[in-house]
Tab-separated table of C-alpha atoms in Angstrom:
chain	number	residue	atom	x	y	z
J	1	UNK	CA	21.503	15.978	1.227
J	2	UNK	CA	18.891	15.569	-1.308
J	3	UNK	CA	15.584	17.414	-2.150
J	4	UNK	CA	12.130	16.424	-3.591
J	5	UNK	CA	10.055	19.292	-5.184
J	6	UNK	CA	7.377	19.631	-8.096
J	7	UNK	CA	8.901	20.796	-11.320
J	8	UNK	CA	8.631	23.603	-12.949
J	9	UNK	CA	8.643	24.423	-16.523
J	10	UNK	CA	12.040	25.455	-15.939
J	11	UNK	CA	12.744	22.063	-15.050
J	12	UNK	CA	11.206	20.046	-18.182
J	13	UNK	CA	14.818	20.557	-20.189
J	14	UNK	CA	16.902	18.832	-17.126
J	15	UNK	CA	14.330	16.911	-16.402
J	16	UNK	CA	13.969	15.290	-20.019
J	17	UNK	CA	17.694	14.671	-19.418
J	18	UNK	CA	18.150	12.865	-16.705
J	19	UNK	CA	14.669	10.593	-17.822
J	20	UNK	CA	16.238	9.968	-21.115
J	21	UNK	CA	19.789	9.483	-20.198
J	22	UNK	CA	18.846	6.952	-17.223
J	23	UNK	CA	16.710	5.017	-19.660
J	24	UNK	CA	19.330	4.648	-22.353
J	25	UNK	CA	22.337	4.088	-19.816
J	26	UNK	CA	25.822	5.424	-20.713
J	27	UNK	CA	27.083	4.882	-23.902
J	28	UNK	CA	28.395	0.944	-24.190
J	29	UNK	CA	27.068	0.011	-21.151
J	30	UNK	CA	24.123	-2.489	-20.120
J	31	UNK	CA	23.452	-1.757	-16.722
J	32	UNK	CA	20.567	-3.193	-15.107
J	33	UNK	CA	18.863	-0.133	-14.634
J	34	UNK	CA	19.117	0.847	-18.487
J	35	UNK	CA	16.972	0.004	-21.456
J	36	UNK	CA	18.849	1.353	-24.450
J	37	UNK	CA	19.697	-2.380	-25.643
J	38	UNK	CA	15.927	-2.815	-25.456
J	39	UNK	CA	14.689	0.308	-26.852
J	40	UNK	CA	15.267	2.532	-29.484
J	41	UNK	CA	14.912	6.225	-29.409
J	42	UNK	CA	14.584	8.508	-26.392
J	43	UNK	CA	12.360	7.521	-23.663
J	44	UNK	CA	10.384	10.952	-23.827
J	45	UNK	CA	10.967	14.754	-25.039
J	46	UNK	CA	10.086	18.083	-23.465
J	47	UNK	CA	6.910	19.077	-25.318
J	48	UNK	CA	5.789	14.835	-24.262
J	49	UNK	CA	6.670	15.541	-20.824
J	50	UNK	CA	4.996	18.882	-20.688
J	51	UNK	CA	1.922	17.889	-21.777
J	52	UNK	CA	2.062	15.094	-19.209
J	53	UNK	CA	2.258	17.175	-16.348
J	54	UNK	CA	-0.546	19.199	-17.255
J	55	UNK	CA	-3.008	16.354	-17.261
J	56	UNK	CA	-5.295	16.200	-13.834
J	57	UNK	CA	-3.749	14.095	-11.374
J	58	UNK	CA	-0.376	14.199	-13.063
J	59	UNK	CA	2.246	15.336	-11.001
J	60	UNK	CA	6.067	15.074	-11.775
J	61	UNK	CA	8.537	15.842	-8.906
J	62	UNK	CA	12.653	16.319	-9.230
J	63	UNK	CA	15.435	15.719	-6.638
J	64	UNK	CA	17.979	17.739	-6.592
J	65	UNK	CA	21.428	17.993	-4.621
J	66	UNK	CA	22.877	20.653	-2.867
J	67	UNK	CA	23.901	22.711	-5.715
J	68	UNK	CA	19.878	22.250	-7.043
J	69	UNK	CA	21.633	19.729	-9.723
J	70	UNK	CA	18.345	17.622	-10.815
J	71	UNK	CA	19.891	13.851	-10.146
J	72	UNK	CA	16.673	12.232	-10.328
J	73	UNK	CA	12.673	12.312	-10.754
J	74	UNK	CA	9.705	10.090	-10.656
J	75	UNK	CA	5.555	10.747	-12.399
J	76	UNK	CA	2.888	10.799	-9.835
J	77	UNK	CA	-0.588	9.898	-10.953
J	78	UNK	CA	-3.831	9.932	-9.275
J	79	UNK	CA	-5.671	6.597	-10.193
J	80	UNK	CA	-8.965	5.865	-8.578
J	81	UNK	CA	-7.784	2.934	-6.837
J	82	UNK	CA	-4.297	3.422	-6.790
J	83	UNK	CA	-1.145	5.818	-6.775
J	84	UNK	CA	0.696	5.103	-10.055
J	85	UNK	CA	4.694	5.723	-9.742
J	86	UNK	CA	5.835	5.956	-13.338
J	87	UNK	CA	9.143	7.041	-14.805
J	88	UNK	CA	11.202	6.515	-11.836
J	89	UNK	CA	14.656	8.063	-13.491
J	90	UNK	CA	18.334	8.640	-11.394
J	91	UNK	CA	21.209	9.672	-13.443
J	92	UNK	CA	23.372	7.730	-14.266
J	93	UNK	CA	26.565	9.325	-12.584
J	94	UNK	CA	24.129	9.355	-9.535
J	95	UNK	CA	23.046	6.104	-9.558
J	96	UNK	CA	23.810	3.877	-6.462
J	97	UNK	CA	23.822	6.601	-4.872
J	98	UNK	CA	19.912	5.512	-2.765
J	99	UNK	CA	17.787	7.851	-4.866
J	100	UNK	CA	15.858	5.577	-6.559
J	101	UNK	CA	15.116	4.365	-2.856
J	102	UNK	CA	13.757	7.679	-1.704
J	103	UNK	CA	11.964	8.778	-5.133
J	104	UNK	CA	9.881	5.266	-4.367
J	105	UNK	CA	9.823	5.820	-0.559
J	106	UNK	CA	8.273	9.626	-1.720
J	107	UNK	CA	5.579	8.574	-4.116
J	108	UNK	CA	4.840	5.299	-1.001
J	109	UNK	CA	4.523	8.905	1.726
J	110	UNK	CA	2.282	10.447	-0.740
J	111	UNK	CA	0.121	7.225	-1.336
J	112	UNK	CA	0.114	6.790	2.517
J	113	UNK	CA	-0.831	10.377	3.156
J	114	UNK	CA	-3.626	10.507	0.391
J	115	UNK	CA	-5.208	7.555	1.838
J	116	UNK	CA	-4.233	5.419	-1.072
J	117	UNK	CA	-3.966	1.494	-0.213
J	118	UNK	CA	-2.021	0.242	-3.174
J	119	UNK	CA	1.397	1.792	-4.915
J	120	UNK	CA	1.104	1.050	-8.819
J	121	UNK	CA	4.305	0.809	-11.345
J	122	UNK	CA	5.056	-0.483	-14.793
J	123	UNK	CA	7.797	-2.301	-15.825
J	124	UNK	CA	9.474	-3.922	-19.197
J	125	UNK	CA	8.857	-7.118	-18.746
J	126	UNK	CA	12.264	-8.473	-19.685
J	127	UNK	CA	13.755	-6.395	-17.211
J	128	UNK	CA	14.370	-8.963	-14.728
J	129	UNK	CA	17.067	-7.426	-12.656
J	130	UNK	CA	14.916	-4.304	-11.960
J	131	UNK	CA	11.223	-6.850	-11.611
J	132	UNK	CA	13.702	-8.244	-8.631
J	133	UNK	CA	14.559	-4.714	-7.284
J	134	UNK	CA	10.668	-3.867	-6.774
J	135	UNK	CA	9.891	-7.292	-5.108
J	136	UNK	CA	12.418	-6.331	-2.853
J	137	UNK	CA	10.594	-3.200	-2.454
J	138	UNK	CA	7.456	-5.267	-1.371
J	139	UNK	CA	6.106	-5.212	-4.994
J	140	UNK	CA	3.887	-8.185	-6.879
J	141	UNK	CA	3.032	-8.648	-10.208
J	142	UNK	CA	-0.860	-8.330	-10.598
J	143	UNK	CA	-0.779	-10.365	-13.785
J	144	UNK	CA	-1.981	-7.134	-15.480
J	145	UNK	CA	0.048	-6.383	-18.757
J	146	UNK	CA	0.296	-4.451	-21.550
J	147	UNK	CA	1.892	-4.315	-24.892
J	148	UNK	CA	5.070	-1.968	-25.337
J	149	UNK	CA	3.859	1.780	-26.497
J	150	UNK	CA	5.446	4.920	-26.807
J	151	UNK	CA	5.331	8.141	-28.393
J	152	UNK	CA	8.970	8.581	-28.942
J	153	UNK	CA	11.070	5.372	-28.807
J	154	UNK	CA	10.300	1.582	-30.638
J	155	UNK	CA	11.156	-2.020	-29.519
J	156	UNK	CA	13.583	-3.658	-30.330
J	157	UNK	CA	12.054	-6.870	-29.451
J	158	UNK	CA	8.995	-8.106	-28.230
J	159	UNK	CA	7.633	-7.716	-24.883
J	160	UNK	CA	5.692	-5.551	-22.636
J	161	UNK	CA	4.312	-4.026	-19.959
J	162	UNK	CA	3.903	-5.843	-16.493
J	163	UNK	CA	2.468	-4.091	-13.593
J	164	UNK	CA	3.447	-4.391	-10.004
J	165	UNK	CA	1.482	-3.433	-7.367
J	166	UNK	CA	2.287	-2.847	-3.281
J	167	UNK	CA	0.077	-3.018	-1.012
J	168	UNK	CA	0.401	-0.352	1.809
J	169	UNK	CA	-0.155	-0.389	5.279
Protein backbone atom coordinates (compact mmCIF):
# COMPACT_ATOMS: atom_id res chain seq x y z
CA UNK A 1 0.00 0.00 0.00
CA UNK A 2 1.24 3.28 -1.05
CA UNK A 3 0.88 6.90 0.31
CA UNK A 4 0.73 10.45 -1.23
CA UNK A 5 1.65 13.38 1.14
CA UNK A 6 3.28 16.98 0.76
CA UNK A 7 6.94 16.99 1.57
CA UNK A 8 8.60 18.28 4.06
CA UNK A 9 11.95 19.75 4.32
CA UNK A 10 12.87 16.59 5.77
CA UNK A 11 11.99 15.10 2.64
CA UNK A 12 14.04 17.38 0.02
CA UNK A 13 17.35 14.93 0.58
CA UNK A 14 15.21 11.60 -0.44
CA UNK A 15 13.34 13.38 -2.48
CA UNK A 16 16.33 14.84 -4.66
CA UNK A 17 17.20 11.12 -4.80
CA UNK A 18 14.72 9.40 -6.12
CA UNK A 19 14.13 12.65 -8.87
CA UNK A 20 17.70 12.38 -9.83
CA UNK A 21 18.22 8.71 -9.81
CA UNK A 22 14.88 8.06 -11.94
CA UNK A 23 16.06 10.64 -14.43
CA UNK A 24 19.52 9.22 -14.94
CA UNK A 25 18.34 5.43 -14.80
CA UNK A 26 20.67 2.79 -13.28
CA UNK A 27 24.03 2.77 -14.17
CA UNK A 28 24.42 1.08 -17.95
CA UNK A 29 21.02 1.00 -18.54
CA UNK A 30 18.66 2.91 -21.14
CA UNK A 31 15.37 2.35 -19.97
CA UNK A 32 12.61 4.15 -21.42
CA UNK A 33 11.81 5.99 -18.52
CA UNK A 34 15.52 7.37 -18.11
CA UNK A 35 17.30 10.33 -19.60
CA UNK A 36 20.91 9.95 -18.54
CA UNK A 37 21.96 9.07 -22.31
CA UNK A 38 20.25 12.37 -23.09
CA UNK A 39 21.35 14.50 -20.35
CA UNK A 40 24.20 15.31 -18.51
CA UNK A 41 24.36 16.17 -14.90
CA UNK A 42 21.71 15.67 -12.23
CA UNK A 43 18.24 16.51 -13.01
CA UNK A 44 17.95 18.90 -9.86
CA UNK A 45 19.67 19.40 -6.25
CA UNK A 46 18.22 20.11 -2.82
CA UNK A 47 18.75 23.87 -2.44
CA UNK A 48 16.92 23.84 -6.57
CA UNK A 49 14.20 21.84 -5.26
CA UNK A 50 13.75 23.82 -2.12
CA UNK A 51 13.42 26.89 -3.57
CA UNK A 52 10.86 25.37 -5.92
CA UNK A 53 8.53 24.42 -3.42
CA UNK A 54 8.45 27.63 -1.85
CA UNK A 55 7.20 29.45 -4.89
CA UNK A 56 3.15 30.21 -4.75
CA UNK A 57 1.30 27.54 -6.29
CA UNK A 58 4.19 25.12 -6.11
CA UNK A 59 3.46 22.12 -4.42
CA UNK A 60 5.66 18.89 -4.41
CA UNK A 61 4.09 15.66 -2.97
CA UNK A 62 6.07 12.10 -2.14
CA UNK A 63 4.75 8.48 -2.06
CA UNK A 64 5.92 6.45 0.19
CA UNK A 65 5.51 2.59 1.09
CA UNK A 66 4.75 1.01 4.11
CA UNK A 67 7.96 1.47 5.81
CA UNK A 68 7.53 5.57 4.75
CA UNK A 69 10.42 4.61 2.04
CA UNK A 70 9.90 7.70 -0.53
CA UNK A 71 9.53 5.47 -3.98
CA UNK A 72 8.25 8.23 -5.92
CA UNK A 73 7.06 12.05 -6.31
CA UNK A 74 5.58 14.39 -8.78
CA UNK A 75 5.59 18.93 -8.81
CA UNK A 76 2.20 20.40 -8.64
CA UNK A 77 1.75 23.86 -10.04
CA UNK A 78 -1.07 26.19 -10.08
CA UNK A 79 -1.29 27.71 -13.68
CA UNK A 80 -4.14 30.00 -14.48
CA UNK A 81 -5.56 27.81 -16.98
CA UNK A 82 -4.17 24.69 -16.15
CA UNK A 83 -2.69 22.17 -13.47
CA UNK A 84 0.96 21.62 -14.49
CA UNK A 85 2.32 17.95 -13.43
CA UNK A 86 6.07 18.31 -13.64
CA UNK A 87 8.83 16.01 -12.46
CA UNK A 88 6.89 12.93 -12.32
CA UNK A 89 9.92 10.64 -10.70
CA UNK A 90 9.52 6.57 -9.45
CA UNK A 91 12.64 4.88 -8.46
CA UNK A 92 14.05 2.93 -10.28
CA UNK A 93 13.94 -0.39 -8.13
CA UNK A 94 10.20 0.69 -7.88
CA UNK A 95 9.46 1.19 -11.19
CA UNK A 96 6.71 -1.02 -12.84
CA UNK A 97 5.54 -1.22 -9.91
CA UNK A 98 1.96 1.38 -11.06
CA UNK A 99 3.27 4.47 -9.29
CA UNK A 100 3.82 6.53 -11.97
CA UNK A 101 0.03 5.62 -12.68
CA UNK A 102 -1.23 6.92 -9.38
CA UNK A 103 1.30 10.03 -9.00
CA UNK A 104 -0.58 11.11 -12.55
CA UNK A 105 -4.02 9.80 -11.43
CA UNK A 106 -3.19 12.23 -8.02
CA UNK A 107 -2.18 15.44 -9.69
CA UNK A 108 -5.64 14.44 -12.51
CA UNK A 109 -7.90 14.24 -8.58
CA UNK A 110 -6.38 17.45 -7.66
CA UNK A 111 -7.02 19.16 -11.14
CA UNK A 112 -10.58 17.64 -10.98
CA UNK A 113 -11.17 18.80 -7.45
CA UNK A 114 -9.75 22.42 -8.02
CA UNK A 115 -11.99 22.87 -10.86
CA UNK A 116 -9.16 22.76 -13.31
CA UNK A 117 -10.24 21.60 -17.01
CA UNK A 118 -6.89 20.75 -18.50
CA UNK A 119 -3.79 18.53 -16.90
CA UNK A 120 -0.42 20.17 -18.25
CA UNK A 121 3.13 18.17 -18.55
CA UNK A 122 6.45 18.60 -20.27
CA UNK A 123 8.29 16.21 -21.93
CA UNK A 124 11.87 15.72 -23.87
CA UNK A 125 10.89 15.62 -27.01
CA UNK A 126 12.96 12.67 -28.14
CA UNK A 127 11.51 10.68 -25.58
CA UNK A 128 9.23 8.79 -27.66
CA UNK A 129 8.56 5.77 -25.57
CA UNK A 130 7.38 7.94 -22.60
CA UNK A 131 5.35 10.80 -25.43
CA UNK A 132 3.47 7.19 -26.10
CA UNK A 133 2.93 6.43 -22.33
CA UNK A 134 1.01 9.92 -21.81
CA UNK A 135 -1.16 9.48 -25.01
CA UNK A 136 -2.12 6.46 -23.47
CA UNK A 137 -2.89 8.45 -20.51
CA UNK A 138 -5.33 10.59 -22.69
CA UNK A 139 -2.56 13.20 -23.32
CA UNK A 140 -2.01 15.49 -26.75
CA UNK A 141 0.64 17.47 -27.80
CA UNK A 142 -0.52 21.22 -27.94
CA UNK A 143 2.22 22.04 -30.41
CA UNK A 144 3.62 24.27 -27.61
CA UNK A 145 7.49 23.78 -27.17
CA UNK A 146 10.33 24.91 -25.67
CA UNK A 147 14.02 24.74 -25.88
CA UNK A 148 15.92 22.36 -23.33
CA UNK A 149 16.88 24.48 -19.94
CA UNK A 150 18.11 23.62 -16.74
CA UNK A 151 19.83 24.82 -13.82
CA UNK A 152 21.82 21.77 -13.11
CA UNK A 153 22.21 19.32 -16.03
CA UNK A 154 23.19 20.14 -20.11
CA UNK A 155 22.15 18.39 -23.40
CA UNK A 156 23.68 16.23 -24.89
CA UNK A 157 21.95 16.81 -28.07
CA UNK A 158 19.50 18.95 -29.41
CA UNK A 159 15.95 18.98 -28.65
CA UNK A 160 13.35 20.23 -26.38
CA UNK A 161 10.51 20.70 -24.61
CA UNK A 162 7.00 19.48 -25.91
CA UNK A 163 3.96 19.96 -23.89
CA UNK A 164 1.05 17.66 -23.54
CA UNK A 165 -2.04 18.59 -22.40
CA UNK A 166 -5.39 16.40 -21.12
CA UNK A 167 -8.36 17.53 -21.16
CA UNK A 168 -10.54 16.56 -18.08
CA UNK A 169 -13.93 15.75 -17.65
Amino acid sequence: MYTISLITDADIAAVTTVINSAYEGKPGSKSWTSEGHLVEGQRTSESLLSDLIQKPGVRMYKCCDEQSTVLGCVLIEEKPETLYLGMLSVSPDAQAGGIGKLLLQFGENLAKENNYSTLTITVIDVRAELIDWYRRKGFAPTGNWEPFSNKSSSAKGDFGFMELQKQLQ
